[in-house]
Amino acid sequence: MYKYKGFMLDSARHMQPIDEIKKLIDAISELGFNKFHWHLTDDQGWRFECEKYPMLNTDAAERPYSDFGKVYDNKPYGRVYTKEEMREVVSYCAEKGIDVVPEFDMPGHTSALLSVMPELCCKKKDVKIKTHQGIYNDVLCPAKSNIYEILFNIIDEFCEIFPSEYFHIGGDETPSKHWESCPDCRKKMKELGITDFAEYQNHFMNRIIDYLEKKGRHVIVWNDAARGKNLDKRAIIQYWKENDKASIEYINSGGMAILSPFSYYYFDYDYMITPLNRTYSFSPELKGLTQSGKKNIIGLEAPVWTEYINSSSRLEKLLFPRLIAVSFTLNGKGNMKYKDFLKEIENIRKKLDFVEFEDNKKWTSSRMKTPLGWLKFVKTNYSYEYIKSATNQE
Ligand code: ACM
Ligand code: ZN
């Protein structure tokens, strides 16, 4: 039914041992998924071993401490996955018919990279790898003369390790604050005749997309990039921001999409916020899609972000049984009555006895309880000191 049946794991905020990743691969393979989207770069850590720029393997990979509210650890954290480890994951997945779709997130979410390559910032400044959750103003400067050469070199190394036809280049949550006052960016925008920062971002994205397309890869970007009207139509948008008119227009006018609506499919949220019944209720028929637009939905993907997830047990409980709900929708079984679906879970669970499931008393909840879920989430994950410092971040 769908060509792209995906699960995304964030290994930047917290890493998972290779054996844990293999266990998750076993589980998603059992459920019929065929894409493992591996989020390997972010503000809080760089995880891709790079030969050409070895400082990425040390300083960009290790943050001095972790402060995700209650998930707090006063010790240095992080390393890259070695090429050997990444190859092992790729071949393990290949045996199970799963492609690994790597993500190198840019031009935002690049503090770890910029901490070792400050020449790629608008203002050469002392960018720090981040220790908190957030959306940061430290983003790549698309106007720097050697930026594409460096990025293409890194991308080449990614492509050597990951043979998948798909490659994810992020494009989410990119503040334009530094671009606005950067003389190089201003000059570049003038040359290009661009006045809009979303279009300026896409001018950058399009260069990367073109490079990857010429290497035979299809590029995925988060749907933040659909805001700029000039996004290269070859890009596949990943629809996480819901009710987004620009994305609907993009899809209706021929752009492809993968759906990951955050209020149904983001599994870092607790069950009280995103209960199993909500995940199961997601219908891929987005409002506003035309008949031809509907044909441009190539798949669904469930992401999990890991700022607040630093153990395999917590990770697995957040994923199971919710990934079963996604697999039903992916495989055309999403219209079953919820109570019948619950019965089906019991059979499937027997095949997934190697992963932990959330306690079944917590699976189902009403929409009325969502605010209570948020309160609990904030209480569990944030400390007062964290909120105070996180709201003052650069
Ligand atoms: C995202 O959740 N920032 C893609
Ligand atoms: Zn700049």
Short mmCIF file of C-alpha atoms in Angstrom, two decimals, residues 222-223 237-244 257-269 274 278-286 297 299-303 305 326 329:
data_model
loop_
_atom_site.label_atom_id
_atom_site.label_comp_id
_atom_site.label_asym_id
_atom_site.label_seq_id
_atom_site.Cartn_x
_atom_site.Cartn_y
_atom_site.Cartn_z
CA TRP A 222 10.93 18.33 7.26
CA ASN A 223 7.83 20.25 6.16
CA ILE A 237 8.45 16.67 2.59
CA GLN A 238 8.04 14.99 5.95
CA TYR A 239 4.81 16.36 7.35
CA TRP A 240 5.27 16.70 11.12
CA LYS A 241 3.77 20.21 11.54
CA GLU A 242 0.05 19.64 11.24
CA ASN A 243 -2.60 21.79 9.52
CA ASP A 244 0.09 23.32 7.37
CA ALA A 257 5.20 13.55 1.23
CA ILE A 258 5.70 11.24 4.18
CA LEU A 259 3.29 11.79 7.07
CA SER A 260 4.47 12.03 10.68
CA PRO A 261 1.83 14.26 12.34
CA PHE A 262 3.34 15.04 15.70
CA SER A 263 0.19 14.84 17.81
CA TYR A 264 -0.39 11.24 16.66
CA TYR A 265 3.02 9.84 15.71
CA TYR A 266 5.65 11.49 17.96
CA PHE A 267 6.36 8.82 20.53
CA ASP A 268 8.53 10.85 22.86
CA TYR A 269 5.25 12.11 24.31
CA THR A 274 -0.68 10.70 22.81
CA ARG A 278 -5.20 8.58 19.22
CA THR A 279 -2.27 7.06 17.33
CA TYR A 280 -4.53 4.34 15.95
CA SER A 281 -7.17 6.92 14.90
CA PHE A 282 -4.85 8.75 12.50
CA SER A 283 -6.21 8.74 8.98
CA PRO A 284 -3.78 9.67 6.21
CA GLU A 285 -6.56 11.55 4.38
CA LEU A 286 -5.33 15.05 5.18
CA ILE A 297 1.64 10.47 -0.01
CA GLY A 299 4.28 6.70 3.31
CA LEU A 300 4.07 7.21 7.04
CA GLU A 301 6.75 7.44 9.68
CA ALA A 302 6.77 7.41 13.48
CA PRO A 303 9.66 9.38 15.01
CA TRP A 305 13.09 12.14 19.91
CA VAL A 326 1.25 2.67 12.94
CA THR A 329 -2.45 1.98 9.36
#
